[in-house]
């Protein structure tokens, strides 16, 4: 029986799709990109993350003869991290850099690099994230429908700032209203210290501090400087309580819509820029504290071992070992040593 009506029309159109791109290409203006993508992040336009992403997309455009054109939207222009993650999943955004800890709301194992005081230095961070731990997390991200590029981007070791009290010991955190990103691990860690964590997206942090909805927050020094958080904070305690980095995520359908040689170019250039961004942050780390001091932030050296002991005593490590499971925890410890 012949099939007629809208369904048949749809089928006829689908059957003809192979011919459509040719037709479409011929009618487009000269040099229009074949693949127009959006890349979004939460970092200010002057942050090395954004600067290096702009360079990567320029190289990609050149290497593909203009066929792959990626527009960069920094500074939460397309929404908060939570919004952008759903846009990435739906394909409204094609590429998005997101902290592994925030990504853990979708991919729980992605929080593993944020375990308190796990990494002693950058050498250990990059060995783990470019090695076994990163490979494990990328596999888990893939299972949940997103792609992660091989090289993570540095955010940094996180330090606690405050506008009210100076945080010198773990006891000083008791009842402290601290903004944390939206992620169970962050909330759990500050609850273990006895603080009162408030989950807020980065897009709202400056105003939350300014209006004192939160007394303090924690972020790497570079971001405290570039996002001007020092304007609304007084003290900075050098806790380095966690290392945090961004995964360069891609929507799978978008990425795989490109021919393989373009996929390789995009991945290669994004990874190359990630490595350069790490070097930028490392250089900034040498100067940023002095600059923040000059801007009036009061720095406090703390005994990190005390903070770590407080977490341990509160059962933080035991709780998260159980949540992450033996495989993930085993890989983490193989990289950073025993956390018991
Ligand atoms: O939200 C934050 O504090 C930030 C910018 O550091 C992250 O992306 C986790």
Short mmCIF file of C-alpha atoms and ligand atoms in Angstrom, two decimals:
data_model
loop_
_atom_site.label_atom_id
_atom_site.label_comp_id
_atom_site.label_asym_id
_atom_site.label_seq_id
_atom_site.Cartn_x
_atom_site.Cartn_y
_atom_site.Cartn_z
CA UNK A 1 0.00 0.00 0.00
CA UNK A 2 1.53 3.34 -0.97
CA UNK A 3 2.17 5.62 1.99
CA UNK A 4 1.14 9.20 1.49
CA UNK A 5 0.81 12.29 3.65
CA UNK A 6 3.32 14.10 5.89
CA UNK A 7 5.08 10.93 7.02
CA UNK A 8 5.88 10.00 3.44
CA UNK A 9 7.13 13.50 2.76
CA UNK A 10 9.36 13.31 5.82
CA UNK A 11 10.69 9.98 4.69
CA UNK A 12 11.38 11.30 1.22
CA UNK A 13 13.28 14.21 2.70
CA UNK A 14 15.28 11.89 4.95
CA UNK A 15 16.09 9.61 2.02
CA UNK A 16 17.37 12.61 0.14
CA UNK A 17 19.59 13.97 2.92
CA UNK A 18 22.77 12.71 1.28
CA UNK A 19 22.23 15.19 -1.53
CA UNK A 20 21.29 18.11 0.72
CA UNK A 21 24.71 19.18 1.99
CA UNK A 22 26.03 19.64 -1.56
CA UNK A 23 23.09 21.79 -2.44
CA UNK A 24 23.48 23.73 0.80
CA UNK A 25 27.18 24.33 0.26
CA UNK A 26 26.64 25.65 -3.26
CA UNK A 27 24.08 28.20 -2.14
CA UNK A 28 26.05 29.49 0.85
CA UNK A 29 28.12 32.64 0.52
CA UNK A 30 31.78 32.04 -0.21
CA UNK A 31 33.94 30.99 2.73
CA UNK A 32 31.03 30.33 5.09
CA UNK A 33 32.11 27.81 7.70
CA UNK A 34 30.81 24.27 7.36
CA UNK A 35 30.91 23.81 11.11
CA UNK A 36 29.95 26.78 13.28
CA UNK A 37 30.32 26.00 16.96
CA UNK A 38 30.01 27.76 20.30
CA UNK A 39 32.58 27.41 23.07
CA UNK A 40 31.61 28.78 26.48
CA UNK A 41 33.31 29.26 29.83
CA UNK A 42 32.85 30.96 33.21
CA UNK A 43 36.16 32.83 33.22
CA UNK A 44 36.72 36.54 32.66
CA UNK A 45 37.83 37.56 29.15
CA UNK A 46 41.34 38.38 30.42
CA UNK A 47 41.84 35.04 32.18
CA UNK A 48 44.50 32.85 30.48
CA UNK A 49 41.79 30.27 29.92
CA UNK A 50 39.84 32.59 27.64
CA UNK A 51 42.94 34.08 26.01
CA UNK A 52 44.32 30.65 25.09
CA UNK A 53 40.91 29.45 23.88
CA UNK A 54 40.69 32.43 21.52
CA UNK A 55 44.12 31.47 20.14
CA UNK A 56 43.09 27.83 19.75
CA UNK A 57 39.97 28.67 17.74
CA UNK A 58 41.98 31.01 15.49
CA UNK A 59 44.46 28.19 14.75
CA UNK A 60 41.60 25.76 14.16
CA UNK A 61 39.98 28.09 11.68
CA UNK A 62 43.23 28.51 9.82
CA UNK A 63 44.12 24.82 9.81
CA UNK A 64 40.69 23.86 8.44
CA UNK A 65 40.70 26.55 5.76
CA UNK A 66 37.83 28.35 7.49
CA UNK A 67 35.62 25.26 7.63
CA UNK A 68 35.56 25.04 11.45
CA UNK A 69 34.58 28.33 13.03
CA UNK A 70 34.30 28.28 16.83
CA UNK A 71 33.00 31.39 18.60
CA UNK A 72 34.16 31.84 22.21
CA UNK A 73 31.68 33.10 24.83
CA UNK A 74 33.58 33.79 28.07
CA UNK A 75 32.51 35.11 31.45
CA UNK A 76 29.16 33.33 31.81
CA UNK A 77 27.77 35.20 28.81
CA UNK A 78 25.67 32.15 28.00
CA UNK A 79 24.60 31.51 31.60
CA UNK A 80 25.81 30.02 34.86
CA UNK A 81 27.81 26.78 34.93
CA UNK A 82 24.62 24.88 35.69
CA UNK A 83 22.85 26.44 32.69
CA UNK A 84 25.82 25.93 30.38
CA UNK A 85 26.11 22.25 31.33
CA UNK A 86 22.53 21.63 30.23
CA UNK A 87 23.09 23.67 27.07
CA UNK A 88 26.14 21.55 26.30
CA UNK A 89 24.11 18.36 26.75
CA UNK A 90 21.33 19.59 24.46
CA UNK A 91 23.78 20.85 21.83
CA UNK A 92 22.94 24.56 22.23
CA UNK A 93 26.63 24.90 23.21
CA UNK A 94 29.21 22.66 21.51
CA UNK A 95 32.27 23.09 23.76
CA UNK A 96 32.39 24.07 27.43
CA UNK A 97 35.13 24.14 30.06
CA UNK A 98 33.85 23.04 33.44
CA UNK A 99 35.40 22.19 36.80
CA UNK A 100 35.43 18.44 37.35
CA UNK A 101 33.74 19.01 40.70
CA UNK A 102 30.76 20.78 39.17
CA UNK A 103 30.65 18.22 36.37
CA UNK A 104 30.26 15.64 39.13
CA UNK A 105 26.58 16.61 39.40
CA UNK A 106 26.30 14.65 36.12
CA UNK A 107 29.42 12.44 36.29
CA UNK A 108 30.07 11.70 40.01
CA UNK A 109 33.63 10.31 39.57
CA UNK A 110 34.72 13.62 37.99
CA UNK A 111 35.00 15.16 41.47
CA UNK A 112 37.87 12.91 42.46
CA UNK A 113 40.68 15.44 41.93
CA UNK A 114 38.98 17.67 44.52
CA UNK A 115 39.52 15.38 47.50
CA UNK A 116 40.94 17.62 50.21
CA UNK A 117 44.74 17.94 50.30
CA UNK A 118 45.19 15.06 47.85
CA UNK A 119 47.81 16.77 45.68
CA UNK A 120 51.00 18.15 47.17
CA UNK A 121 52.17 20.04 44.07
CA UNK A 122 51.61 20.65 40.36
CA UNK A 123 54.03 17.91 39.31
CA UNK A 124 51.73 15.40 41.02
CA UNK A 125 48.61 17.04 39.57
CA UNK A 126 49.70 16.84 35.93
CA UNK A 127 51.20 13.37 36.25
CA UNK A 128 47.84 12.14 37.55
CA UNK A 129 45.50 14.13 35.31
CA UNK A 130 47.55 13.51 32.13
CA UNK A 131 47.92 9.90 33.28
CA UNK A 132 45.86 7.21 34.98
CA UNK A 133 43.47 9.40 36.98
CA UNK A 134 42.58 11.62 34.03
CA UNK A 135 42.07 8.59 31.77
CA UNK A 136 39.71 7.07 34.32
CA UNK A 137 37.64 10.26 34.61
CA UNK A 138 37.48 10.76 30.82
CA UNK A 139 36.10 7.25 30.43
CA UNK A 140 33.39 8.02 32.99
CA UNK A 141 32.55 11.31 31.22
CA UNK A 142 32.26 9.43 27.92
CA UNK A 143 29.87 6.90 29.50
CA UNK A 144 27.51 9.72 30.35
CA UNK A 145 27.39 11.05 26.81
CA UNK A 146 29.98 13.86 26.73
CA UNK A 147 33.48 13.99 25.30
CA UNK A 148 36.44 15.32 27.27
CA UNK A 149 39.63 16.43 25.53
CA UNK A 150 42.83 14.85 26.83
CA UNK A 151 44.38 17.90 28.48
CA UNK A 152 42.76 19.61 31.44
CA UNK A 153 43.02 23.36 31.92
CA UNK A 154 44.38 24.69 35.20
CA UNK A 155 42.19 26.55 37.63
CA UNK A 156 44.55 26.11 40.54
CA UNK A 157 45.05 25.33 44.21
CA UNK A 158 42.23 26.94 46.12
CA UNK A 159 42.65 29.45 48.95
CA UNK A 160 40.05 30.75 51.39
CA UNK A 161 39.14 34.44 51.48
CA UNK A 162 36.95 36.27 53.97
CA UNK A 163 35.50 39.70 54.55
CA UNK A 164 34.74 39.16 58.23
CA UNK A 165 37.07 36.98 60.24
CA UNK A 166 40.61 35.82 59.57
CA UNK A 167 40.74 32.04 59.06
CA UNK A 168 43.88 30.79 60.82
CA UNK A 169 42.86 27.38 62.12
CA UNK A 170 40.11 24.86 61.27
CA UNK A 171 38.18 26.13 64.33
CA UNK A 172 37.89 29.54 62.67
CA UNK A 173 35.76 27.92 59.98
CA UNK A 174 33.05 26.91 62.45
CA UNK A 175 29.80 28.57 61.36
CA UNK A 176 31.63 30.53 58.64
CA UNK A 177 29.26 31.39 55.79
CA UNK A 178 31.34 30.36 52.81
CA UNK A 179 30.26 30.31 49.19
CA UNK A 180 31.13 27.05 47.45
CA UNK A 181 30.46 26.02 43.83
CA UNK A 182 27.48 23.75 43.27
CA UNK A 183 28.94 20.33 43.99
CA UNK A 184 28.38 17.74 46.74
CA UNK A 185 32.12 17.32 47.41
CA UNK A 186 32.57 21.02 48.12
CA UNK A 187 29.59 21.19 50.44
CA UNK A 188 30.68 18.03 52.22
CA UNK A 189 34.22 19.30 52.76
CA UNK A 190 33.17 22.57 54.34
CA UNK A 191 30.51 20.87 56.41
CA UNK A 192 33.26 18.57 57.68
CA UNK A 193 35.08 21.71 58.88
CA UNK A 194 31.88 22.80 60.64
CA UNK A 195 31.37 25.76 58.27
CA UNK A 196 28.05 26.79 56.72
CA UNK A 197 28.62 26.36 52.99
CA UNK A 198 26.26 28.06 50.55
CA UNK A 199 26.17 26.70 46.97
CA UNK A 200 26.30 29.53 44.42
CA UNK A 201 27.35 29.58 40.76
CA UNK A 202 30.46 31.63 39.97
CA UNK A 203 28.38 34.10 37.97
CA UNK A 204 26.82 35.27 41.28
CA UNK A 205 29.89 35.17 43.53
CA UNK A 206 31.01 38.79 43.40
CA UNK A 207 27.57 40.10 44.34
CA UNK A 208 27.07 37.41 47.01
CA UNK A 209 30.29 38.59 48.67
CA UNK A 210 29.50 42.25 48.19
CA UNK A 211 26.07 41.91 49.80
CA UNK A 212 27.53 39.57 52.48
CA UNK A 213 25.16 36.74 51.65
CA UNK A 214 28.46 34.90 52.00
CA UNK A 215 31.30 36.01 54.29
CA UNK A 216 33.90 34.27 52.23
CA UNK A 217 34.72 32.01 49.33
CA UNK A 218 37.60 29.89 48.12
CA UNK A 219 39.33 30.10 44.73
CA UNK A 220 42.83 30.11 43.23
CA UNK A 221 44.76 33.37 43.61
CA UNK A 222 44.72 34.04 39.87
CA UNK A 223 40.96 34.05 39.76
CA UNK A 224 40.69 36.07 42.99
CA UNK A 225 42.74 38.67 41.17
CA UNK A 226 41.22 38.52 37.69
CA UNK A 227 37.60 38.43 38.91
CA UNK A 228 38.46 41.25 41.34
CA UNK A 229 37.18 39.35 44.37
CA UNK A 230 39.82 41.19 46.45
CA UNK A 231 37.60 44.27 46.17
CA UNK A 232 35.02 42.62 48.40
CA UNK A 233 37.30 40.48 50.60
CA UNK A 234 39.81 41.33 53.33
CA UNK A 235 41.74 38.18 54.29
CA UNK A 236 43.24 35.36 52.30
CA UNK A 237 44.28 32.14 54.05
CA UNK A 238 46.75 30.01 52.10
CA UNK A 239 45.13 26.64 52.68
CA UNK A 240 45.63 25.11 49.18
CA UNK A 241 42.93 22.73 50.36
CA UNK A 242 42.14 21.38 46.89
CA UNK A 243 43.39 21.40 43.33
CA UNK A 244 40.74 22.25 40.75
CA UNK A 245 40.88 22.20 36.96
CA UNK A 246 38.58 22.46 33.97
CA UNK A 247 37.69 19.69 31.55
CA UNK A 248 37.29 20.84 27.96
CA UNK A 249 34.00 19.11 27.20
CA UNK A 250 32.35 18.66 23.83
CA UNK A 251 28.87 17.71 22.79
CA UNK A 252 29.38 14.34 21.07
CA UNK A 253 26.99 14.95 18.19
CA UNK A 254 28.60 18.31 17.40
CA UNK A 255 32.11 16.94 17.60
CA UNK A 256 31.39 13.82 15.60
CA UNK A 257 29.56 15.79 12.91
CA UNK A 258 33.02 16.85 11.70
CA UNK A 259 35.12 14.62 9.48
CA UNK A 260 37.84 12.81 11.37
CA UNK A 261 40.70 15.03 10.19
CA UNK A 262 38.90 18.09 11.53
CA UNK A 263 38.18 16.33 14.82
CA UNK A 264 41.89 15.68 15.15
CA UNK A 265 42.81 19.29 14.42
CA UNK A 266 40.29 20.61 16.95
CA UNK A 267 41.46 18.22 19.68
CA UNK A 268 45.12 18.90 18.98
CA UNK A 269 44.77 22.68 19.11
CA UNK A 270 42.54 22.71 22.20
CA UNK A 271 45.01 20.43 23.99
CA UNK A 272 47.98 22.57 22.94
CA UNK A 273 46.28 25.68 24.29
CA UNK A 274 45.48 23.90 27.56
CA UNK A 275 49.15 23.16 28.11
CA UNK A 276 50.03 26.79 27.39
CA UNK A 277 47.33 27.97 29.79
CA UNK A 278 48.89 25.83 32.54
CA UNK A 279 52.20 27.61 31.94
CA UNK A 280 50.47 31.01 32.05
CA UNK A 281 48.95 30.22 35.43
CA UNK A 282 52.27 28.90 36.74
CA UNK A 283 53.91 32.22 35.79
CA UNK A 284 51.09 34.24 37.32
CA UNK A 285 51.43 32.25 40.54
CA UNK A 286 54.87 33.82 41.00
CA UNK A 287 53.55 37.37 41.05
CA UNK A 288 49.88 37.35 41.91
CA UNK A 289 50.22 37.19 45.71
CA UNK A 290 52.38 40.33 45.78
CA UNK A 291 49.87 42.11 43.58
CA UNK A 292 46.94 41.09 45.79
CA UNK A 293 48.87 42.23 48.89
CA UNK A 294 49.45 45.59 47.26
CA UNK A 295 45.71 45.77 46.60
CA UNK A 296 45.07 45.38 50.33
CA UNK A 297 44.36 41.68 50.81
CA UNK A 298 45.86 40.41 54.08
CA UNK A 299 47.59 37.04 53.66
CA UNK A 300 47.60 34.38 56.34
CA UNK A 301 49.91 31.33 56.36
CA UNK A 302 48.19 28.33 57.88
CA UNK A 303 49.28 24.90 59.09
CA UNK A 304 47.72 22.75 56.36
CA UNK A 305 48.28 19.57 58.35
CA UNK A 306 45.82 20.85 60.96
CA UNK A 307 43.14 21.37 58.34
CA UNK A 308 43.74 17.98 56.86
CA UNK A 309 43.57 16.37 60.30
CA UNK A 310 40.24 18.08 60.93
CA UNK A 311 38.82 16.57 57.72
CA UNK A 312 40.11 13.16 58.65
CA UNK A 313 38.67 13.37 62.13
CA UNK A 314 35.27 14.32 60.72
CA UNK A 315 35.32 11.13 58.62
CA UNK A 316 35.60 13.03 55.32
CA UNK A 317 38.12 10.66 53.68
CA UNK A 318 36.31 7.50 54.77
CA UNK A 319 33.01 8.88 53.48
CA UNK A 320 34.39 9.83 50.06
CA UNK A 321 36.42 6.66 49.66
CA UNK A 322 33.13 4.82 49.96
CA UNK A 323 31.35 7.16 47.53
CA UNK A 324 34.03 7.03 44.85
CA UNK A 325 34.54 3.30 45.30
CA UNK A 326 37.69 1.20 45.51
CA UNK A 327 38.67 1.41 41.84
CA UNK A 328 38.66 5.22 41.69
CA UNK A 329 40.17 5.63 45.14
CA UNK A 330 42.89 3.10 44.29
CA UNK A 331 43.83 5.07 41.16
CA UNK A 332 43.89 8.32 43.13
CA UNK A 333 46.13 6.84 45.83
CA UNK A 334 48.40 5.27 43.20
CA UNK A 335 49.08 8.85 42.06
CA UNK A 336 49.17 10.83 45.30
CA UNK A 337 50.05 8.27 47.99
CA UNK A 338 47.91 6.98 50.84
CA UNK A 339 45.15 9.30 52.04
CA UNK A 340 44.24 7.24 55.09
O1 LIG B 1 33.06 28.57 40.60
C1 LIG B 1 34.25 28.72 40.91
O2 LIG B 1 34.61 29.07 42.03
C2 LIG B 1 35.32 28.44 39.89
C3 LIG B 1 35.35 29.56 38.89
O3 LIG B 1 36.55 28.33 40.50
C4 LIG B 1 35.00 27.15 39.20
O4 LIG B 1 34.75 27.10 38.04
C5 LIG B 1 34.99 25.93 40.04
#
